[in-house]
Tab-separated table of C-alpha atoms in Angstrom:
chain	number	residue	atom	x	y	z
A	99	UNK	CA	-12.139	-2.540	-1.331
A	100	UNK	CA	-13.033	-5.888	-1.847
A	101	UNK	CA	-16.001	-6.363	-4.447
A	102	UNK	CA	-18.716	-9.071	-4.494
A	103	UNK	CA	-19.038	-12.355	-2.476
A	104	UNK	CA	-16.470	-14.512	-4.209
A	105	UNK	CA	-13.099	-14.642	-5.351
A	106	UNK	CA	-13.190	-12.984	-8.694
A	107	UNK	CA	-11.961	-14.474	-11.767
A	108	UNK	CA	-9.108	-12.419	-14.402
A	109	UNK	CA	-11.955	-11.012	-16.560
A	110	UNK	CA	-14.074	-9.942	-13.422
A	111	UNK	CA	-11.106	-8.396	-11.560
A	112	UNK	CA	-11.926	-4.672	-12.903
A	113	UNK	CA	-10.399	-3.158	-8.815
A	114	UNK	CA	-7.821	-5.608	-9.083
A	115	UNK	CA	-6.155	-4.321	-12.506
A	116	UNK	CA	-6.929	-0.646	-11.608
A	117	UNK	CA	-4.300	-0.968	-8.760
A	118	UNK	CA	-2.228	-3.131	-10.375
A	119	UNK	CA	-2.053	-0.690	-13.287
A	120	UNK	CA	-1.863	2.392	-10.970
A	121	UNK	CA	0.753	0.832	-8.958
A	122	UNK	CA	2.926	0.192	-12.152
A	123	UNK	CA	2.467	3.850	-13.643
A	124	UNK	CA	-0.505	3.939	-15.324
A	125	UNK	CA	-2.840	6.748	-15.068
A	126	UNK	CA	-6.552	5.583	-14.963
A	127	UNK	CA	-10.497	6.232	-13.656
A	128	UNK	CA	-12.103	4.042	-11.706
A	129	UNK	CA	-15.704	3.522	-13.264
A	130	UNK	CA	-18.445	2.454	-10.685
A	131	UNK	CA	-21.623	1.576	-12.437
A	132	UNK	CA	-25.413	1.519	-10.776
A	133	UNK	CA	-27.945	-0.815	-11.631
A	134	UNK	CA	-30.326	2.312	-12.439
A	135	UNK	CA	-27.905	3.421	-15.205
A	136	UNK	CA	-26.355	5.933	-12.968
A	137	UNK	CA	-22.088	6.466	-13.550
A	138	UNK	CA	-19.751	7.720	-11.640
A	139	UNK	CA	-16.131	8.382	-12.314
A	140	UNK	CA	-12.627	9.695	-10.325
A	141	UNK	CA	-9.478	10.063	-11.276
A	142	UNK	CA	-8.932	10.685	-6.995
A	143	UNK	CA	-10.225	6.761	-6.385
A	144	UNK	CA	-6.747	5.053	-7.067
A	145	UNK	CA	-4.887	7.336	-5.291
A	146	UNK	CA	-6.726	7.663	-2.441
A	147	UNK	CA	-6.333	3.745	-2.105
A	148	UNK	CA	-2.526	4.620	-2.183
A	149	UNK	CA	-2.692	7.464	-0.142
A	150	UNK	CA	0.103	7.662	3.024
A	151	UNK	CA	-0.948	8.613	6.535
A	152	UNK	CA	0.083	11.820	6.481
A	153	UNK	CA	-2.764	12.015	3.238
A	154	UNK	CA	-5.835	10.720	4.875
A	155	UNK	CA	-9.019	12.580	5.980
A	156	UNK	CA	-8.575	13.437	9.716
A	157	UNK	CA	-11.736	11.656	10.417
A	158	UNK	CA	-9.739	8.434	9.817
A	159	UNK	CA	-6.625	9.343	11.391
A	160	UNK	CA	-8.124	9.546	14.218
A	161	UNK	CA	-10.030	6.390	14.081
A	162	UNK	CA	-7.057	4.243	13.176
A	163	UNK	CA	-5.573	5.158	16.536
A	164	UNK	CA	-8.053	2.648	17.994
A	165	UNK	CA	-6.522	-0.533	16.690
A	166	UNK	CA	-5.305	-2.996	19.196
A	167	UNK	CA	-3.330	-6.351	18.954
A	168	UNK	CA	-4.126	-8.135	15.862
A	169	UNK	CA	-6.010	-6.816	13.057
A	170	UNK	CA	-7.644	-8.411	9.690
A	171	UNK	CA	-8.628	-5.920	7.430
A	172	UNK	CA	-11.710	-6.228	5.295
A	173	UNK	CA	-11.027	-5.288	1.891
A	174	UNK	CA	-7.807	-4.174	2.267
A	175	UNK	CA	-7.365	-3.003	-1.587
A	176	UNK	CA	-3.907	-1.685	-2.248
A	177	UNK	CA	-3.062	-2.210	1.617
A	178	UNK	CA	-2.921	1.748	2.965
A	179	UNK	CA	-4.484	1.010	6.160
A	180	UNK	CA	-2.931	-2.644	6.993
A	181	UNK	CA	0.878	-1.240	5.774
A	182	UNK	CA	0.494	1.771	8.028
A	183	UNK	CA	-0.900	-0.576	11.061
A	184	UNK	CA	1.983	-3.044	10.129
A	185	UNK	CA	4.772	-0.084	10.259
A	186	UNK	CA	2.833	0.889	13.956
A	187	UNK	CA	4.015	-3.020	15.109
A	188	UNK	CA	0.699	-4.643	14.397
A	189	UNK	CA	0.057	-8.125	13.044
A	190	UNK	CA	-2.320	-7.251	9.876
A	191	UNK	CA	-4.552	-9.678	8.173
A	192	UNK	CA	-5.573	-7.792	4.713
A	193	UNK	CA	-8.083	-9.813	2.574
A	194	UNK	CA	-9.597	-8.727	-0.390
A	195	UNK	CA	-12.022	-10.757	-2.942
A	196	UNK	CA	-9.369	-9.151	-5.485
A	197	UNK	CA	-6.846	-11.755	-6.362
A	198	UNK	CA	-4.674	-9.006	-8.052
A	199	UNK	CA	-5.072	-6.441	-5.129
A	200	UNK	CA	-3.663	-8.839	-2.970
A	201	UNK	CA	-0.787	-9.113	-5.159
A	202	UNK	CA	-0.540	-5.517	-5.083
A	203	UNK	CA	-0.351	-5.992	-1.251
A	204	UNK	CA	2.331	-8.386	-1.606
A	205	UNK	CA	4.381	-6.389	-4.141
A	206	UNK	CA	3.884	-3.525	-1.170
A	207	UNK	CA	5.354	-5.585	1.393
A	208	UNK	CA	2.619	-6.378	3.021
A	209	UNK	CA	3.705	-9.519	5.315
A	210	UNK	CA	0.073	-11.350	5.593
A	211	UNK	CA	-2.671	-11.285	2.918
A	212	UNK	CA	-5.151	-13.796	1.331
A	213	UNK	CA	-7.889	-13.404	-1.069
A	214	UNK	CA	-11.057	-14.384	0.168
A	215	UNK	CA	-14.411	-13.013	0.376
A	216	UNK	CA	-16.066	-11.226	2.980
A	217	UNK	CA	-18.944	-13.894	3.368
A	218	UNK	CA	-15.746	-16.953	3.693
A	219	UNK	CA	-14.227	-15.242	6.879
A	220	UNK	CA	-14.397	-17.597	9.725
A	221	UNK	CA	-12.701	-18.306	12.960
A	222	UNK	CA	-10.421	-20.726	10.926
A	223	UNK	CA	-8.260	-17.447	10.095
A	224	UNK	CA	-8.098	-17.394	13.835
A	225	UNK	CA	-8.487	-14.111	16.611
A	226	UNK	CA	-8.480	-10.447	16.107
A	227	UNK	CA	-8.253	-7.261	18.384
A	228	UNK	CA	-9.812	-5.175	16.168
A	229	UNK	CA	-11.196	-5.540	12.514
A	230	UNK	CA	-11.384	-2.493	10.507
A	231	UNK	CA	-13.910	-1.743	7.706
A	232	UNK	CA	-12.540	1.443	6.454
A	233	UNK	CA	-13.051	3.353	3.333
A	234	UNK	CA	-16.967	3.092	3.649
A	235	UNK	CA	-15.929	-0.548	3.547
A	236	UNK	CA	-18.472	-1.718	6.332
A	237	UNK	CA	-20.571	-1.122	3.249
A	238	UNK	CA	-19.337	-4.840	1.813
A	239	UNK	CA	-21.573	-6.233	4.489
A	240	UNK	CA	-24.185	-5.846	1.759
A	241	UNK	CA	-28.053	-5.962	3.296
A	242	UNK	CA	-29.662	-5.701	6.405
A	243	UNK	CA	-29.958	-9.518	7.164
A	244	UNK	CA	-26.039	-10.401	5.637
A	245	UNK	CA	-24.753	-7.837	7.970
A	246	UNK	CA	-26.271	-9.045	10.711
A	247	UNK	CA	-24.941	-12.590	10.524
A	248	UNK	CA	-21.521	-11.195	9.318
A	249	UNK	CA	-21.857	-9.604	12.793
A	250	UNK	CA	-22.310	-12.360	14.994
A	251	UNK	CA	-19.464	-14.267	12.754
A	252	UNK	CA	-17.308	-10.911	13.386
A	253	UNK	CA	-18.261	-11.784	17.291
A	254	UNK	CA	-17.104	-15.009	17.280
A	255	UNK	CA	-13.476	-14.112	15.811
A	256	UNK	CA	-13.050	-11.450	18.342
A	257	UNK	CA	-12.176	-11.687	22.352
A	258	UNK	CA	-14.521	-10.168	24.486
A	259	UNK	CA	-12.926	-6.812	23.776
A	260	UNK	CA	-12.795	-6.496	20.271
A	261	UNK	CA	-13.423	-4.031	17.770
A	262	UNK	CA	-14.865	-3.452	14.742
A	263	UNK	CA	-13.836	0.445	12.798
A	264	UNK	CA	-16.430	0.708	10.462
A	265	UNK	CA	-16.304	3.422	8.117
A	266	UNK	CA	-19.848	4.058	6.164
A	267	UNK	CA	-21.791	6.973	4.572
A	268	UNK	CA	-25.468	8.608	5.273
A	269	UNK	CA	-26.644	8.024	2.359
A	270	UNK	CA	-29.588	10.287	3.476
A	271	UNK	CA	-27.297	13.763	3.360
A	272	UNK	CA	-27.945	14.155	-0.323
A	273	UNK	CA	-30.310	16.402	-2.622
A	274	UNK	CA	-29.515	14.797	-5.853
A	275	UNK	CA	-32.803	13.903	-7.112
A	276	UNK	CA	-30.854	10.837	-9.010
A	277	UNK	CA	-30.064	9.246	-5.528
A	278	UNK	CA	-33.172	9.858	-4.159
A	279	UNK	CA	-35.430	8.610	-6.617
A	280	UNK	CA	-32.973	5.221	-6.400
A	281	UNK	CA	-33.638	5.227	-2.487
A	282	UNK	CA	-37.528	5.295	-3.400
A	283	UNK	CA	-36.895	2.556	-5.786
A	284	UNK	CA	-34.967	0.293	-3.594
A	285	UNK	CA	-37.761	0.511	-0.344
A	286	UNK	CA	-40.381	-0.401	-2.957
A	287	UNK	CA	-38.426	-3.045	-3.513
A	288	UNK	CA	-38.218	-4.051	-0.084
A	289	UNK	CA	-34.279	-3.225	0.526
A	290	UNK	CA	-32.858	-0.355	2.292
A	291	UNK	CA	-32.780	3.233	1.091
A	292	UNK	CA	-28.437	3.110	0.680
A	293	UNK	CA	-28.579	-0.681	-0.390
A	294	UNK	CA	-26.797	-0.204	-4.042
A	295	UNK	CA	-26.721	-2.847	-6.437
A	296	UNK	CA	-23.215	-2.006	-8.462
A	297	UNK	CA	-20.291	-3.256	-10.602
A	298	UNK	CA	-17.027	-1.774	-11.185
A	299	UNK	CA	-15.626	-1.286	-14.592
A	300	UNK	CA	-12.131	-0.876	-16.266
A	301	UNK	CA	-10.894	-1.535	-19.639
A	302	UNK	CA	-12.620	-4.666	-20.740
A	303	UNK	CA	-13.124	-5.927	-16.870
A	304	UNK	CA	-15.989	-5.665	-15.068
A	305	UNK	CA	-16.656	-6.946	-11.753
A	306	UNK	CA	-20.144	-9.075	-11.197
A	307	UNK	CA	-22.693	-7.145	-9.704
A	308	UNK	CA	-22.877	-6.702	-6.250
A	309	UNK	CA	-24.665	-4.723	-3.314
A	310	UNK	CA	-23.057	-2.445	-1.309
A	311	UNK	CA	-24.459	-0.981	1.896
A	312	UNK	CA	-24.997	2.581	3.182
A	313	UNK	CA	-26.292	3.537	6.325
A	314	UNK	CA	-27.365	6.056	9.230
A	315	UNK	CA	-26.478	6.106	12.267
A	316	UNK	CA	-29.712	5.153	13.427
A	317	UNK	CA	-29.770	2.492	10.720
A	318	UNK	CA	-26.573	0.909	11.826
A	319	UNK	CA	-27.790	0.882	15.595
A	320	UNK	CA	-30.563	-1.214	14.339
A	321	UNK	CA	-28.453	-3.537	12.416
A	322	UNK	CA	-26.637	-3.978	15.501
A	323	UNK	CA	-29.132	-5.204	17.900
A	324	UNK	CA	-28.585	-9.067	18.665
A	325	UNK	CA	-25.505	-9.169	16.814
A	326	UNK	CA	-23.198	-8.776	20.437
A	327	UNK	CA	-21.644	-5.054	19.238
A	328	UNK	CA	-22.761	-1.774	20.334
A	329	UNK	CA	-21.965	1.795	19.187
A	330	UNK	CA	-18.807	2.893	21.305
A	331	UNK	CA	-18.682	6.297	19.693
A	332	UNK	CA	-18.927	8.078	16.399
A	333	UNK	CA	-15.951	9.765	14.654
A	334	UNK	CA	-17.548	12.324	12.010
A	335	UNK	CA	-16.131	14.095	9.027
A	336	UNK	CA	-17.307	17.074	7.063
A	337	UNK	CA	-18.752	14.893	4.817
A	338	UNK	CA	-22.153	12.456	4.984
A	339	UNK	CA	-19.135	10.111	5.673
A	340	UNK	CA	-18.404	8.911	8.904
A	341	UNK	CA	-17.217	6.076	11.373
A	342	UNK	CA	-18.538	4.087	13.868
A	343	UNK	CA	-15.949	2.198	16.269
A	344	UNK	CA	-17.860	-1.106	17.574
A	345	UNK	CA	-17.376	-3.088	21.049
A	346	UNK	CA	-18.509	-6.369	21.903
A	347	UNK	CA	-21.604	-6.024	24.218
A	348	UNK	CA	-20.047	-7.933	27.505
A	349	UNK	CA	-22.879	-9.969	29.240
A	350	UNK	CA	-22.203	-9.289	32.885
């Protein structure tokens, strides 16, 4: 999961050397740290982002199976989605803000990777079939009006029947008071109810703070409207989890 909008630096790479540790033996916690004060730990965060196929929620098992032709994957982390796509015959893109996730990548044969942000993506890294934003990773899109541009910059890197696998969370199927006294805080600030504002932390790393994006499904239609994608259909899991896959709206 990439973090933030630019490459990050040794000291900020807090994702990066949680993989790079995990992947070389060392038990850890990822750390993921609210603006409000609010923590939250797991032990099950790195390896989940190592998990095999056969491991995954069946929510995205199923969703994976709609990847076509060429893929770049947004915030590919330790690489479980763009390996698997890679062993199915796909050419996989995986980019991550992470300099030492990508290395990771790399280390995990993982033919085609670069580190760059989300917000640096550009038709310069050429045309995709189908980009996936899995593990709630549509959430790097980051606000209402940045996701709506990253849209229309998704639309232009994509043929006219491209995809987008977005994975997200409702971030209104909750009763902690916690979370819904931050959703309160964030509309009277103007921002959307699942609009964190976060860092990630490990050791003596810590990524900058960034905003992360959670949304309905009604939300997400809305974001969608005059960025050229539509909702295709909705894959749902037992959890306020879910994913929408995305086609380009075809002007007849």
């Amino acid at each position: 999961m990439s973090k933030g909008s630019g490459v990050l630096s040794d000291r900020q790479d807090a994702y990066g050397h949680l993989l790079y540790d995990f992947y070389n033996g060392v038990d850890n916690v990822e750390i993921v740290e609210r603006e409000d004060g609010y923590f939250d730990t797991s032990r099950m965060g790195p390896t989940t982002y190592f998990a095999e196929f056969s491991d995954w929620e069946d929510h995205q098992k199923a969703a994976i199976k709609h990847a076509c032709g060429r893929v770049l994957d947004i915030g590919c982390g330790a690489g479980r989605h763009s390996l698997y796509l890679q062993q199915q015959g796909h050419e996989v893109l995986g980019i991550d803000n992470s300099p030492l996730a990508i290395q990771v990548c790399k280390q995990r044969k993982l033919k085609n990777t670069s580190a760059v942000p989300i917000t640096k993506l550009n038709s310069k890294f050429g045309v995709f079939n189908t980009i996936i934003m899995m593990g709630h990773n549509f959430g790097l899109v980051g606000s209402y009006k940045r996701a709506k541009w990253l849209l229309r910059r998704f639309s232009s890197m994509t043929p006219n029947d491209g995809i987008i696998i977005a994975e997200t969370m409702d971030p209104y199927r909750t009763e902690n008071p916690i979370h819904l006294a931050y959703h309160q805080y964030n509309r009277e600030r103007g921002r959307m109810s699942g609009q964190l504002r976060l860092r990630i932390r490990y050791k003596i790393y810590a990524t900058p703070w960034f905003d992360y994006l959670f949304v309905s499904k009604s939300e997400l239609e809305d974001i969608l409207v005059g960025t050229g994608w539509i909702i295709e259909r909705y894959i749902d899991s037992d959890k306020p989890t879910y994913i929408a896959i995305l086609r380009k709206r075809v002007m007849s």
